[in-house]
mmCIF file with all atom_site columns, C-alpha atoms in Angstrom:
data_model
loop_
_atom_site.group_PDB
_atom_site.id
_atom_site.type_symbol
_atom_site.label_atom_id
_atom_site.label_alt_id
_atom_site.label_comp_id
_atom_site.label_asym_id
_atom_site.label_entity_id
_atom_site.label_seq_id
_atom_site.pdbx_PDB_ins_code
_atom_site.Cartn_x
_atom_site.Cartn_y
_atom_site.Cartn_z
_atom_site.occupancy
_atom_site.B_iso_or_equiv
_atom_site.pdbx_formal_charge
_atom_site.auth_seq_id
_atom_site.auth_comp_id
_atom_site.auth_asym_id
_atom_site.auth_atom_id
_atom_site.pdbx_PDB_model_num
ATOM 1   C CA . SER A 1 1   ? -8.455  21.141 -16.244 1.00 0.00 ? 22  SER A CA 1
ATOM 2   C CA . GLN A 1 2   ? -9.401  17.863 -14.539 1.00 0.00 ? 23  GLN A CA 1
ATOM 3   C CA . GLN A 1 3   ? -7.353  16.611 -11.600 1.00 0.00 ? 24  GLN A CA 1
ATOM 4   C CA . GLY A 1 4   ? -8.853  13.246 -11.006 1.00 0.00 ? 25  GLY A CA 1
ATOM 5   C CA . GLU A 1 5   ? -8.958  10.411 -13.501 1.00 0.00 ? 26  GLU A CA 1
ATOM 6   C CA . GLU A 1 6   ? -11.201 7.464  -12.891 1.00 0.00 ? 27  GLU A CA 1
ATOM 7   C CA . ASP A 1 7   ? -10.485 3.929  -14.044 1.00 0.00 ? 28  ASP A CA 1
ATOM 8   C CA . PRO A 1 8   ? -12.159 2.061  -15.607 1.00 0.00 ? 29  PRO A CA 1
ATOM 9   C CA . GLN A 1 9   ? -14.228 4.361  -17.840 1.00 0.00 ? 30  GLN A CA 1
ATOM 10  C CA . ALA A 1 10  ? -17.054 1.807  -17.823 1.00 0.00 ? 31  ALA A CA 1
ATOM 11  C CA . LEU A 1 11  ? -17.846 -1.278 -15.740 1.00 0.00 ? 32  LEU A CA 1
ATOM 12  C CA . SER A 1 12  ? -20.620 -3.806 -16.149 1.00 0.00 ? 33  SER A CA 1
ATOM 13  C CA . ILE A 1 13  ? -21.386 -6.360 -13.387 1.00 0.00 ? 34  ILE A CA 1
ATOM 14  C CA . GLN A 1 14  ? -24.232 -8.587 -12.199 1.00 0.00 ? 35  GLN A CA 1
ATOM 15  C CA . GLU A 1 15  ? -26.420 -7.783 -9.194  1.00 0.00 ? 36  GLU A CA 1
ATOM 16  C CA . GLY A 1 16  ? -24.782 -9.048 -6.019  1.00 0.00 ? 37  GLY A CA 1
ATOM 17  C CA . GLU A 1 17  ? -21.225 -8.648 -7.201  1.00 0.00 ? 38  GLU A CA 1
ATOM 18  C CA . ASN A 1 18  ? -18.831 -6.117 -5.883  1.00 0.00 ? 39  ASN A CA 1
ATOM 19  C CA . ALA A 1 19  ? -17.725 -3.096 -7.957  1.00 0.00 ? 40  ALA A CA 1
ATOM 20  C CA . THR A 1 20  ? -14.374 -1.374 -7.612  1.00 0.00 ? 41  THR A CA 1
ATOM 21  C CA . MET A 1 21  ? -13.511 1.965  -9.206  1.00 0.00 ? 42  MET A CA 1
ATOM 22  C CA . ASN A 1 22  ? -10.195 3.778  -9.039  1.00 0.00 ? 43  ASN A CA 1
ATOM 23  C CA . CYS A 1 23  ? -9.214  7.393  -9.063  1.00 0.00 ? 44  CYS A CA 1
ATOM 24  C CA . SER A 1 24  ? -5.789  8.889  -9.647  1.00 0.00 ? 45  SER A CA 1
ATOM 25  C CA . TYR A 1 25  ? -4.917  12.540 -9.098  1.00 0.00 ? 46  TYR A CA 1
ATOM 26  C CA . LYS A 1 26  ? -1.939  14.781 -9.725  1.00 0.00 ? 47  LYS A CA 1
ATOM 27  C CA . THR A 1 27  ? -1.459  17.327 -6.933  1.00 0.00 ? 48  THR A CA 1
ATOM 28  C CA . SER A 1 28  ? -1.605  17.146 -3.144  1.00 0.00 ? 49  SER A CA 1
ATOM 29  C CA . ILE A 1 29  ? -5.081  17.219 -1.655  1.00 0.00 ? 50  ILE A CA 1
ATOM 30  C CA . ASN A 1 30  ? -6.898  18.190 1.442   1.00 0.00 ? 51  ASN A CA 1
ATOM 31  C CA . ASN A 1 31  ? -9.602  15.654 0.864   1.00 0.00 ? 52  ASN A CA 1
ATOM 32  C CA . LEU A 1 32  ? -11.070 13.471 -1.775  1.00 0.00 ? 53  LEU A CA 1
ATOM 33  C CA . GLN A 1 33  ? -14.786 12.940 -2.344  1.00 0.00 ? 54  GLN A CA 1
ATOM 34  C CA . TRP A 1 34  ? -16.916 10.506 -4.345  1.00 0.00 ? 55  TRP A CA 1
ATOM 35  C CA . TYR A 1 35  ? -20.128 11.496 -6.071  1.00 0.00 ? 56  TYR A CA 1
ATOM 36  C CA . ARG A 1 36  ? -22.776 9.477  -7.903  1.00 0.00 ? 57  ARG A CA 1
ATOM 37  C CA . GLN A 1 37  ? -24.812 10.790 -10.829 1.00 0.00 ? 58  GLN A CA 1
ATOM 38  C CA . ASN A 1 38  ? -27.881 9.208  -12.391 1.00 0.00 ? 59  ASN A CA 1
ATOM 39  C CA . SER A 1 39  ? -30.784 10.629 -14.296 1.00 0.00 ? 60  SER A CA 1
ATOM 40  C CA . GLY A 1 40  ? -33.129 10.214 -11.450 1.00 0.00 ? 61  GLY A CA 1
ATOM 41  C CA . ARG A 1 41  ? -31.387 11.917 -8.584  1.00 0.00 ? 62  ARG A CA 1
ATOM 42  C CA . GLY A 1 42  ? -28.713 14.125 -10.263 1.00 0.00 ? 63  GLY A CA 1
ATOM 43  C CA . LEU A 1 43  ? -25.216 14.430 -8.648  1.00 0.00 ? 64  LEU A CA 1
ATOM 44  C CA . VAL A 1 44  ? -25.161 13.209 -5.047  1.00 0.00 ? 65  VAL A CA 1
ATOM 45  C CA . HIS A 1 45  ? -22.281 13.378 -2.545  1.00 0.00 ? 66  HIS A CA 1
ATOM 46  C CA . LEU A 1 46  ? -21.439 9.837  -1.254  1.00 0.00 ? 67  LEU A CA 1
ATOM 47  C CA . ILE A 1 47  ? -18.437 9.994  0.971   1.00 0.00 ? 68  ILE A CA 1
ATOM 48  C CA . LEU A 1 48  ? -15.416 12.196 1.841   1.00 0.00 ? 69  LEU A CA 1
ATOM 49  C CA . ILE A 1 49  ? -12.001 10.941 2.985   1.00 0.00 ? 70  ILE A CA 1
ATOM 50  C CA . ARG A 1 50  ? -9.410  13.376 4.396   1.00 0.00 ? 71  ARG A CA 1
ATOM 51  C CA . SER A 1 51  ? -5.787  13.286 3.432   1.00 0.00 ? 72  SER A CA 1
ATOM 52  C CA . ASN A 1 52  ? -4.768  11.891 6.842   1.00 0.00 ? 73  ASN A CA 1
ATOM 53  C CA . GLU A 1 53  ? -7.220  8.941  6.536   1.00 0.00 ? 74  GLU A CA 1
ATOM 54  C CA . ARG A 1 54  ? -6.504  5.707  4.786   1.00 0.00 ? 75  ARG A CA 1
ATOM 55  C CA . GLU A 1 55  ? -9.930  3.967  4.740   1.00 0.00 ? 76  GLU A CA 1
ATOM 56  C CA . LYS A 1 56  ? -13.542 4.963  5.390   1.00 0.00 ? 77  LYS A CA 1
ATOM 57  C CA . HIS A 1 57  ? -16.825 3.061  5.318   1.00 0.00 ? 78  HIS A CA 1
ATOM 58  C CA . SER A 1 58  ? -20.338 4.133  4.754   1.00 0.00 ? 79  SER A CA 1
ATOM 59  C CA . GLY A 1 59  ? -22.988 1.401  4.419   1.00 0.00 ? 80  GLY A CA 1
ATOM 60  C CA . ARG A 1 60  ? -22.006 -0.705 1.364   1.00 0.00 ? 81  ARG A CA 1
ATOM 61  C CA . LEU A 1 61  ? -19.333 1.806  0.389   1.00 0.00 ? 82  LEU A CA 1
ATOM 62  C CA . ARG A 1 62  ? -15.632 1.474  1.249   1.00 0.00 ? 83  ARG A CA 1
ATOM 63  C CA . VAL A 1 63  ? -13.191 4.121  0.167   1.00 0.00 ? 84  VAL A CA 1
ATOM 64  C CA . THR A 1 64  ? -9.388  3.889  0.458   1.00 0.00 ? 85  THR A CA 1
ATOM 65  C CA . LEU A 1 65  ? -6.847  6.606  -0.048  1.00 0.00 ? 86  LEU A CA 1
ATOM 66  C CA . ASP A 1 66  ? -3.115  6.215  -0.766  1.00 0.00 ? 87  ASP A CA 1
ATOM 67  C CA . THR A 1 67  ? -1.549  9.652  -0.764  1.00 0.00 ? 88  THR A CA 1
ATOM 68  C CA . SER A 1 68  ? 1.857   8.328  -1.621  1.00 0.00 ? 89  SER A CA 1
ATOM 69  C CA . LYS A 1 69  ? 0.439   6.944  -4.851  1.00 0.00 ? 90  LYS A CA 1
ATOM 70  C CA . LYS A 1 70  ? -2.054  9.772  -5.274  1.00 0.00 ? 91  LYS A CA 1
ATOM 71  C CA . SER A 1 71  ? -4.848  7.309  -5.776  1.00 0.00 ? 92  SER A CA 1
ATOM 72  C CA . SER A 1 72  ? -8.150  6.294  -4.224  1.00 0.00 ? 93  SER A CA 1
ATOM 73  C CA . SER A 1 73  ? -10.623 3.471  -4.728  1.00 0.00 ? 94  SER A CA 1
ATOM 74  C CA . LEU A 1 74  ? -14.342 3.136  -4.188  1.00 0.00 ? 95  LEU A CA 1
ATOM 75  C CA . LEU A 1 75  ? -15.730 -0.347 -3.497  1.00 0.00 ? 96  LEU A CA 1
ATOM 76  C CA . ILE A 1 76  ? -19.455 -0.976 -3.618  1.00 0.00 ? 97  ILE A CA 1
ATOM 77  C CA . THR A 1 77  ? -20.296 -4.342 -2.088  1.00 0.00 ? 98  THR A CA 1
ATOM 78  C CA . ALA A 1 78  ? -23.346 -6.511 -2.949  1.00 0.00 ? 99  ALA A CA 1
ATOM 79  C CA . SER A 1 79  ? -24.310 -4.225 -5.824  1.00 0.00 ? 100 SER A CA 1
ATOM 80  C CA . ARG A 1 80  ? -27.938 -3.547 -6.804  1.00 0.00 ? 101 ARG A CA 1
ATOM 81  C CA . ALA A 1 81  ? -29.517 -2.488 -10.076 1.00 0.00 ? 102 ALA A CA 1
ATOM 82  C CA . ALA A 1 82  ? -30.189 0.915  -8.410  1.00 0.00 ? 103 ALA A CA 1
ATOM 83  C CA . ASP A 1 83  ? -26.415 1.480  -8.112  1.00 0.00 ? 104 ASP A CA 1
ATOM 84  C CA . THR A 1 84  ? -26.374 1.896  -11.897 1.00 0.00 ? 105 THR A CA 1
ATOM 85  C CA . ALA A 1 85  ? -24.891 5.402  -12.343 1.00 0.00 ? 106 ALA A CA 1
ATOM 86  C CA . SER A 1 86  ? -21.777 7.393  -13.134 1.00 0.00 ? 107 SER A CA 1
ATOM 87  C CA . TYR A 1 87  ? -19.314 7.728  -10.256 1.00 0.00 ? 108 TYR A CA 1
ATOM 88  C CA . PHE A 1 88  ? -16.978 10.674 -9.978  1.00 0.00 ? 109 PHE A CA 1
ATOM 89  C CA . CYS A 1 89  ? -14.068 11.397 -7.700  1.00 0.00 ? 110 CYS A CA 1
ATOM 90  C CA . ALA A 1 90  ? -13.472 15.008 -6.795  1.00 0.00 ? 111 ALA A CA 1
ATOM 91  C CA . THR A 1 91  ? -10.401 16.484 -5.056  1.00 0.00 ? 112 THR A CA 1
ATOM 92  C CA . ASP A 1 92  ? -10.222 19.424 -2.765  1.00 0.00 ? 113 ASP A CA 1
ATOM 93  C CA . SER A 1 93  ? -6.691  20.770 -2.913  1.00 0.00 ? 114 SER A CA 1
ATOM 94  C CA . GLY A 1 94  ? -7.052  22.840 0.187   1.00 0.00 ? 115 GLY A CA 1
ATOM 95  C CA . GLY A 1 95  ? -7.004  26.597 0.735   1.00 0.00 ? 116 GLY A CA 1
ATOM 96  C CA . SER A 1 96  ? -9.922  28.718 1.801   1.00 0.00 ? 117 SER A CA 1
ATOM 97  C CA . ASN A 1 97  ? -11.941 28.193 -1.400  1.00 0.00 ? 118 ASN A CA 1
ATOM 98  C CA . TYR A 1 98  ? -13.074 24.630 -0.848  1.00 0.00 ? 119 TYR A CA 1
ATOM 99  C CA . LYS A 1 99  ? -12.876 24.218 -4.588  1.00 0.00 ? 120 LYS A CA 1
ATOM 100 C CA . LEU A 1 100 ? -13.507 20.740 -6.083  1.00 0.00 ? 121 LEU A CA 1
ATOM 101 C CA . THR A 1 101 ? -11.994 19.346 -9.268  1.00 0.00 ? 122 THR A CA 1
ATOM 102 C CA . PHE A 1 102 ? -13.894 16.424 -10.773 1.00 0.00 ? 123 PHE A CA 1
ATOM 103 C CA . GLY A 1 103 ? -12.625 13.489 -12.843 1.00 0.00 ? 124 GLY A CA 1
ATOM 104 C CA . LYS A 1 104 ? -14.357 12.162 -15.962 1.00 0.00 ? 125 LYS A CA 1
ATOM 105 C CA . GLY A 1 105 ? -16.173 9.432  -14.079 1.00 0.00 ? 126 GLY A CA 1
ATOM 106 C CA . THR A 1 106 ? -16.749 5.672  -14.253 1.00 0.00 ? 127 THR A CA 1
ATOM 107 C CA . LEU A 1 107 ? -20.046 4.505  -15.748 1.00 0.00 ? 128 LEU A CA 1
ATOM 108 C CA . LEU A 1 108 ? -21.264 1.514  -13.668 1.00 0.00 ? 129 LEU A CA 1
ATOM 109 C CA . THR A 1 109 ? -24.009 -0.731 -15.012 1.00 0.00 ? 130 THR A CA 1
ATOM 110 C CA . VAL A 1 110 ? -25.471 -3.309 -12.613 1.00 0.00 ? 131 VAL A CA 1
ATOM 111 C CA . ASN A 1 111 ? -27.434 -5.964 -14.482 1.00 0.00 ? 132 ASN A CA 1
ATOM 112 C CA . PRO A 1 112 ? -30.398 -7.602 -12.690 1.00 0.00 ? 133 PRO A CA 1
ATOM 113 C CA . GLU B 2 1   ? -34.709 20.324 3.979   1.00 0.00 ? 9   GLU B CA 1
ATOM 114 C CA . ALA B 2 2   ? -35.399 21.599 0.502   1.00 0.00 ? 10  ALA B CA 1
ATOM 115 C CA . GLY B 2 3   ? -32.658 20.968 -2.013  1.00 0.00 ? 11  GLY B CA 1
ATOM 116 C CA . VAL B 2 4   ? -31.044 23.212 -4.560  1.00 0.00 ? 12  VAL B CA 1
ATOM 117 C CA . ALA B 2 5   ? -33.554 24.494 -7.070  1.00 0.00 ? 13  ALA B CA 1
ATOM 118 C CA . GLN B 2 6   ? -32.719 25.300 -10.699 1.00 0.00 ? 14  GLN B CA 1
ATOM 119 C CA . SER B 2 7   ? -34.713 26.522 -13.655 1.00 0.00 ? 15  SER B CA 1
ATOM 120 C CA . PRO B 2 8   ? -35.391 26.016 -16.392 1.00 0.00 ? 16  PRO B CA 1
ATOM 121 C CA . ARG B 2 9   ? -34.673 22.276 -16.633 1.00 0.00 ? 17  ARG B CA 1
ATOM 122 C CA . TYR B 2 10  ? -34.267 22.392 -20.404 1.00 0.00 ? 18  TYR B CA 1
ATOM 123 C CA . LYS B 2 11  ? -33.504 25.101 -22.893 1.00 0.00 ? 19  LYS B CA 1
ATOM 124 C CA . ILE B 2 12  ? -32.964 25.068 -26.642 1.00 0.00 ? 20  ILE B CA 1
ATOM 125 C CA . ILE B 2 13  ? -31.629 28.219 -28.337 1.00 0.00 ? 21  ILE B CA 1
ATOM 126 C CA . GLU B 2 14  ? -29.945 29.165 -31.545 1.00 0.00 ? 22  GLU B CA 1
ATOM 127 C CA . LYS B 2 15  ? -26.340 30.204 -31.598 1.00 0.00 ? 23  LYS B CA 1
ATOM 128 C CA . ARG B 2 16  ? -25.723 33.909 -30.936 1.00 0.00 ? 24  ARG B CA 1
ATOM 129 C CA . GLN B 2 17  ? -28.856 34.106 -28.796 1.00 0.00 ? 25  GLN B CA 1
ATOM 130 C CA . SER B 2 18  ? -28.638 34.765 -25.043 1.00 0.00 ? 26  SER B CA 1
ATOM 131 C CA . VAL B 2 19  ? -29.905 32.560 -22.158 1.00 0.00 ? 27  VAL B CA 1
ATOM 132 C CA . ALA B 2 20  ? -30.096 32.798 -18.435 1.00 0.00 ? 28  ALA B CA 1
ATOM 133 C CA . PHE B 2 21  ? -30.247 30.169 -15.709 1.00 0.00 ? 29  PHE B CA 1
ATOM 134 C CA . TRP B 2 22  ? -31.489 30.611 -12.193 1.00 0.00 ? 30  TRP B CA 1
ATOM 135 C CA . CYS B 2 23  ? -30.435 28.871 -8.942  1.00 0.00 ? 31  CYS B CA 1
ATOM 136 C CA . ASN B 2 24  ? -31.762 28.962 -5.407  1.00 0.00 ? 32  ASN B CA 1
ATOM 137 C CA . PRO B 2 25  ? -29.388 27.228 -2.969  1.00 0.00 ? 33  PRO B CA 1
ATOM 138 C CA . ILE B 2 26  ? -30.165 25.415 0.222   1.00 0.00 ? 34  ILE B CA 1
ATOM 139 C CA . SER B 2 27  ? -31.148 27.855 2.915   1.00 0.00 ? 35  SER B CA 1
ATOM 140 C CA . GLY B 2 28  ? -28.239 29.012 4.974   1.00 0.00 ? 36  GLY B CA 1
ATOM 141 C CA . HIS B 2 29  ? -25.565 27.874 2.579   1.00 0.00 ? 37  HIS B CA 1
ATOM 142 C CA . ALA B 2 30  ? -22.986 30.648 2.175   1.00 0.00 ? 38  ALA B CA 1
ATOM 143 C CA . THR B 2 31  ? -21.232 29.134 -0.851  1.00 0.00 ? 39  THR B CA 1
ATOM 144 C CA . LEU B 2 32  ? -22.702 28.699 -4.313  1.00 0.00 ? 40  LEU B CA 1
ATOM 145 C CA . TYR B 2 33  ? -21.072 27.122 -7.395  1.00 0.00 ? 41  TYR B CA 1
ATOM 146 C CA . TRP B 2 34  ? -21.897 27.010 -11.070 1.00 0.00 ? 42  TRP B CA 1
ATOM 147 C CA . TYR B 2 35  ? -20.570 24.043 -13.029 1.00 0.00 ? 43  TYR B CA 1
ATOM 148 C CA . GLN B 2 36  ? -20.600 23.175 -16.704 1.00 0.00 ? 44  GLN B CA 1
ATOM 149 C CA . GLN B 2 37  ? -20.845 19.455 -17.571 1.00 0.00 ? 45  GLN B CA 1
ATOM 150 C CA . ILE B 2 38  ? -20.299 18.443 -21.105 1.00 0.00 ? 46  ILE B CA 1
ATOM 151 C CA . LEU B 2 39  ? -21.552 15.003 -22.143 1.00 0.00 ? 47  LEU B CA 1
ATOM 152 C CA . GLY B 2 40  ? -19.219 12.260 -21.075 1.00 0.00 ? 48  GLY B CA 1
ATOM 153 C CA . GLN B 2 41  ? -17.141 14.493 -18.765 1.00 0.00 ? 49  GLN B CA 1
ATOM 154 C CA . GLY B 2 42  ? -17.146 15.532 -15.149 1.00 0.00 ? 50  GLY B CA 1
ATOM 155 C CA . PRO B 2 43  ? -18.407 18.858 -13.953 1.00 0.00 ? 51  PRO B CA 1
ATOM 156 C CA . LYS B 2 44  ? -16.100 21.842 -14.514 1.00 0.00 ? 52  LYS B CA 1
ATOM 157 C CA . LEU B 2 45  ? -16.304 24.719 -12.104 1.00 0.00 ? 53  LEU B CA 1
ATOM 158 C CA . LEU B 2 46  ? -17.169 27.957 -13.791 1.00 0.00 ? 54  LEU B CA 1
ATOM 159 C CA . ILE B 2 47  ? -17.633 30.342 -10.801 1.00 0.00 ? 55  ILE B CA 1
ATOM 160 C CA . GLN B 2 48  ? -17.814 30.159 -7.030  1.00 0.00 ? 56  GLN B CA 1
ATOM 161 C CA . PHE B 2 49  ? -19.442 32.664 -4.729  1.00 0.00 ? 57  PHE B CA 1
ATOM 162 C CA . GLN B 2 50  ? -19.131 33.023 -1.014  1.00 0.00 ? 58  GLN B CA 1
ATOM 163 C CA . ASN B 2 51  ? -22.128 35.099 0.142   1.00 0.00 ? 59  ASN B CA 1
ATOM 164 C CA . ASN B 2 52  ? -22.392 37.646 -2.700  1.00 0.00 ? 60  ASN B CA 1
ATOM 165 C CA . GLY B 2 53  ? -18.624 37.840 -3.458  1.00 0.00 ? 61  GLY B CA 1
ATOM 166 C CA . VAL B 2 54  ? -16.744 35.932 -6.209  1.00 0.00 ? 62  VAL B CA 1
ATOM 167 C CA . VAL B 2 55  ? -13.986 33.690 -4.812  1.00 0.00 ? 63  VAL B CA 1
ATOM 168 C CA . ASP B 2 56  ? -13.037 31.894 -8.074  1.00 0.00 ? 64  ASP B CA 1
ATOM 169 C CA . ASP B 2 57  ? -14.061 32.625 -11.650 1.00 0.00 ? 65  ASP B CA 1
ATOM 170 C CA . SER B 2 58  ? -10.823 31.533 -13.228 1.00 0.00 ? 66  SER B CA 1
ATOM 171 C CA . GLN B 2 59  ? -12.552 29.105 -15.663 1.00 0.00 ? 67  GLN B CA 1
ATOM 172 C CA . LEU B 2 60  ? -15.440 31.393 -16.585 1.00 0.00 ? 68  LEU B CA 1
ATOM 173 C CA . PRO B 2 61  ? -15.302 32.594 -20.263 1.00 0.00 ? 69  PRO B CA 1
ATOM 174 C CA . LYS B 2 62  ? -15.878 36.175 -19.281 1.00 0.00 ? 70  LYS B CA 1
ATOM 175 C CA . ASP B 2 63  ? -16.279 37.451 -22.854 1.00 0.00 ? 71  ASP B CA 1
ATOM 176 C CA . ARG B 2 64  ? -19.672 35.619 -23.006 1.00 0.00 ? 72  ARG B CA 1
ATOM 177 C CA . PHE B 2 65  ? -20.561 34.298 -19.521 1.00 0.00 ? 73  PHE B CA 1
ATOM 178 C CA . SER B 2 66  ? -21.575 36.317 -16.570 1.00 0.00 ? 74  SER B CA 1
ATOM 179 C CA . ALA B 2 67  ? -22.969 35.489 -13.168 1.00 0.00 ? 75  ALA B CA 1
ATOM 180 C CA . GLU B 2 68  ? -24.260 37.310 -10.160 1.00 0.00 ? 76  GLU B CA 1
ATOM 181 C CA . ARG B 2 69  ? -25.519 36.509 -6.698  1.00 0.00 ? 77  ARG B CA 1
ATOM 182 C CA . LEU B 2 70  ? -27.570 39.365 -5.385  1.00 0.00 ? 78  LEU B CA 1
ATOM 183 C CA . LYS B 2 71  ? -28.117 39.542 -1.633  1.00 0.00 ? 79  LYS B CA 1
ATOM 184 C CA . GLY B 2 72  ? -25.994 36.380 -1.201  1.00 0.00 ? 80  GLY B CA 1
ATOM 185 C CA . VAL B 2 73  ? -28.934 33.989 -1.938  1.00 0.00 ? 81  VAL B CA 1
ATOM 186 C CA . ASP B 2 74  ? -30.252 33.307 -5.451  1.00 0.00 ? 82  ASP B CA 1
ATOM 187 C CA . SER B 2 75  ? -27.933 33.383 -8.449  1.00 0.00 ? 83  SER B CA 1
ATOM 188 C CA . THR B 2 76  ? -28.213 33.731 -12.194 1.00 0.00 ? 84  THR B CA 1
ATOM 189 C CA . LEU B 2 77  ? -25.800 32.611 -14.877 1.00 0.00 ? 85  LEU B CA 1
ATOM 190 C CA . LYS B 2 78  ? -26.012 34.204 -18.260 1.00 0.00 ? 86  LYS B CA 1
ATOM 191 C CA . ILE B 2 79  ? -24.541 33.344 -21.596 1.00 0.00 ? 87  ILE B CA 1
ATOM 192 C CA . GLN B 2 80  ? -24.511 36.054 -24.362 1.00 0.00 ? 88  GLN B CA 1
ATOM 193 C CA . PRO B 2 81  ? -23.989 35.182 -27.167 1.00 0.00 ? 89  PRO B CA 1
ATOM 194 C CA . ALA B 2 82  ? -24.211 31.475 -27.068 1.00 0.00 ? 90  ALA B CA 1
ATOM 195 C CA . LYS B 2 83  ? -21.969 29.219 -29.131 1.00 0.00 ? 91  LYS B CA 1
ATOM 196 C CA . LEU B 2 84  ? -22.517 25.583 -30.259 1.00 0.00 ? 92  LEU B CA 1
ATOM 197 C CA . GLU B 2 85  ? -19.828 24.425 -27.830 1.00 0.00 ? 93  GLU B CA 1
ATOM 198 C CA . ASP B 2 86  ? -21.874 25.810 -24.879 1.00 0.00 ? 94  ASP B CA 1
ATOM 199 C CA . SER B 2 87  ? -24.270 22.853 -25.254 1.00 0.00 ? 95  SER B CA 1
ATOM 200 C CA . ALA B 2 88  ? -23.979 21.162 -21.854 1.00 0.00 ? 96  ALA B CA 1
ATOM 201 C CA . VAL B 2 89  ? -25.705 20.670 -18.526 1.00 0.00 ? 97  VAL B CA 1
ATOM 202 C CA . TYR B 2 90  ? -25.288 23.682 -16.157 1.00 0.00 ? 98  TYR B CA 1
ATOM 203 C CA . LEU B 2 91  ? -25.250 22.570 -12.607 1.00 0.00 ? 99  LEU B CA 1
ATOM 204 C CA . CYS B 2 92  ? -25.659 24.768 -9.490  1.00 0.00 ? 100 CYS B CA 1
ATOM 205 C CA . ALA B 2 93  ? -24.389 23.536 -6.181  1.00 0.00 ? 101 ALA B CA 1
ATOM 206 C CA . SER B 2 94  ? -24.250 24.956 -2.709  1.00 0.00 ? 102 SER B CA 1
ATOM 207 C CA . SER B 2 95  ? -22.398 24.182 0.534   1.00 0.00 ? 103 SER B CA 1
ATOM 208 C CA . SER B 2 96  ? -21.957 25.519 3.992   1.00 0.00 ? 104 SER B CA 1
ATOM 209 C CA . ALA B 2 97  ? -18.268 26.177 3.297   1.00 0.00 ? 105 ALA B CA 1
ATOM 210 C CA . GLY B 2 98  ? -17.226 29.256 5.157   1.00 0.00 ? 106 GLY B CA 1
ATOM 211 C CA . THR B 2 99  ? -19.393 28.483 8.141   1.00 0.00 ? 107 THR B CA 1
ATOM 212 C CA . GLY B 2 100 ? -18.861 26.268 11.186  1.00 0.00 ? 108 GLY B CA 1
ATOM 213 C CA . ALA B 2 101 ? -21.298 23.701 9.861   1.00 0.00 ? 109 ALA B CA 1
ATOM 214 C CA . PHE B 2 102 ? -19.261 22.720 6.879   1.00 0.00 ? 110 PHE B CA 1
ATOM 215 C CA . LEU B 2 103 ? -18.481 18.971 6.525   1.00 0.00 ? 111 LEU B CA 1
ATOM 216 C CA . GLY B 2 104 ? -17.087 18.960 3.031   1.00 0.00 ? 112 GLY B CA 1
ATOM 217 C CA . GLY B 2 105 ? -19.737 17.959 0.587   1.00 0.00 ? 113 GLY B CA 1
ATOM 218 C CA . GLN B 2 106 ? -21.546 20.014 -2.014  1.00 0.00 ? 114 GLN B CA 1
ATOM 219 C CA . TYR B 2 107 ? -25.255 19.725 -2.716  1.00 0.00 ? 115 TYR B CA 1
ATOM 220 C CA . PHE B 2 108 ? -26.244 19.821 -6.396  1.00 0.00 ? 116 PHE B CA 1
ATOM 221 C CA . GLY B 2 109 ? -29.356 20.875 -8.160  1.00 0.00 ? 117 GLY B CA 1
ATOM 222 C CA . PRO B 2 110 ? -30.958 18.921 -11.024 1.00 0.00 ? 118 PRO B CA 1
ATOM 223 C CA . GLY B 2 111 ? -29.220 21.027 -13.618 1.00 0.00 ? 119 GLY B CA 1
ATOM 224 C CA . THR B 2 112 ? -30.291 22.821 -16.805 1.00 0.00 ? 120 THR B CA 1
ATOM 225 C CA . ARG B 2 113 ? -29.699 21.004 -20.040 1.00 0.00 ? 121 ARG B CA 1
ATOM 226 C CA . LEU B 2 114 ? -28.782 23.590 -22.712 1.00 0.00 ? 122 LEU B CA 1
ATOM 227 C CA . THR B 2 115 ? -28.804 22.765 -26.405 1.00 0.00 ? 123 THR B CA 1
ATOM 228 C CA . VAL B 2 116 ? -27.394 25.356 -28.822 1.00 0.00 ? 124 VAL B CA 1
ATOM 229 C CA . THR B 2 117 ? -28.347 24.797 -32.487 1.00 0.00 ? 125 THR B CA 1
#
């Protein structure tokens, strides 16, 4: 079963614009992670935010987490054509297994 | 550092045939995962190993899927017999979970695209 659910399912923007993707989940988490998948580089880990954190930055990425609403957002600023990919949120519900549950993803298309 | 290696990259078989996938994780990673990703969906965990022991195989269809990780390094995933609905990309990932170096992320291989006809 899938824990996270991304919104929107697809997003198309112009280069230079910002892209925002959202993720909602159902059960309590230890941390939430975002991954990117494209045909060239496969599935790549982007950023991790722990349950006691509210915001985290990495380069052009900004992630927020609202545990009261069980939701997270990923903002990509000043998008580039190379950002075209599917973006997945994945939740770690804690425990000793470090097991991730992935959502269905948002397909981002950045037009040159 | 070298990434997660998988082979083959592509495989086409007929239903009821068997197939095997191989994965070599990043050196030193204690934890290895096999995921199934159906087109348009996110990866679904099939089985997770820590060293050579299974820690989670709750979503592995055990009547037809099997996996092993001999000596706690390489792993193979087998499907026998294959069904049409097994057509998917099979991803292997590894992480340092279970060691003091773990920061949370998993590292994925390029995947094997399986088509069952």
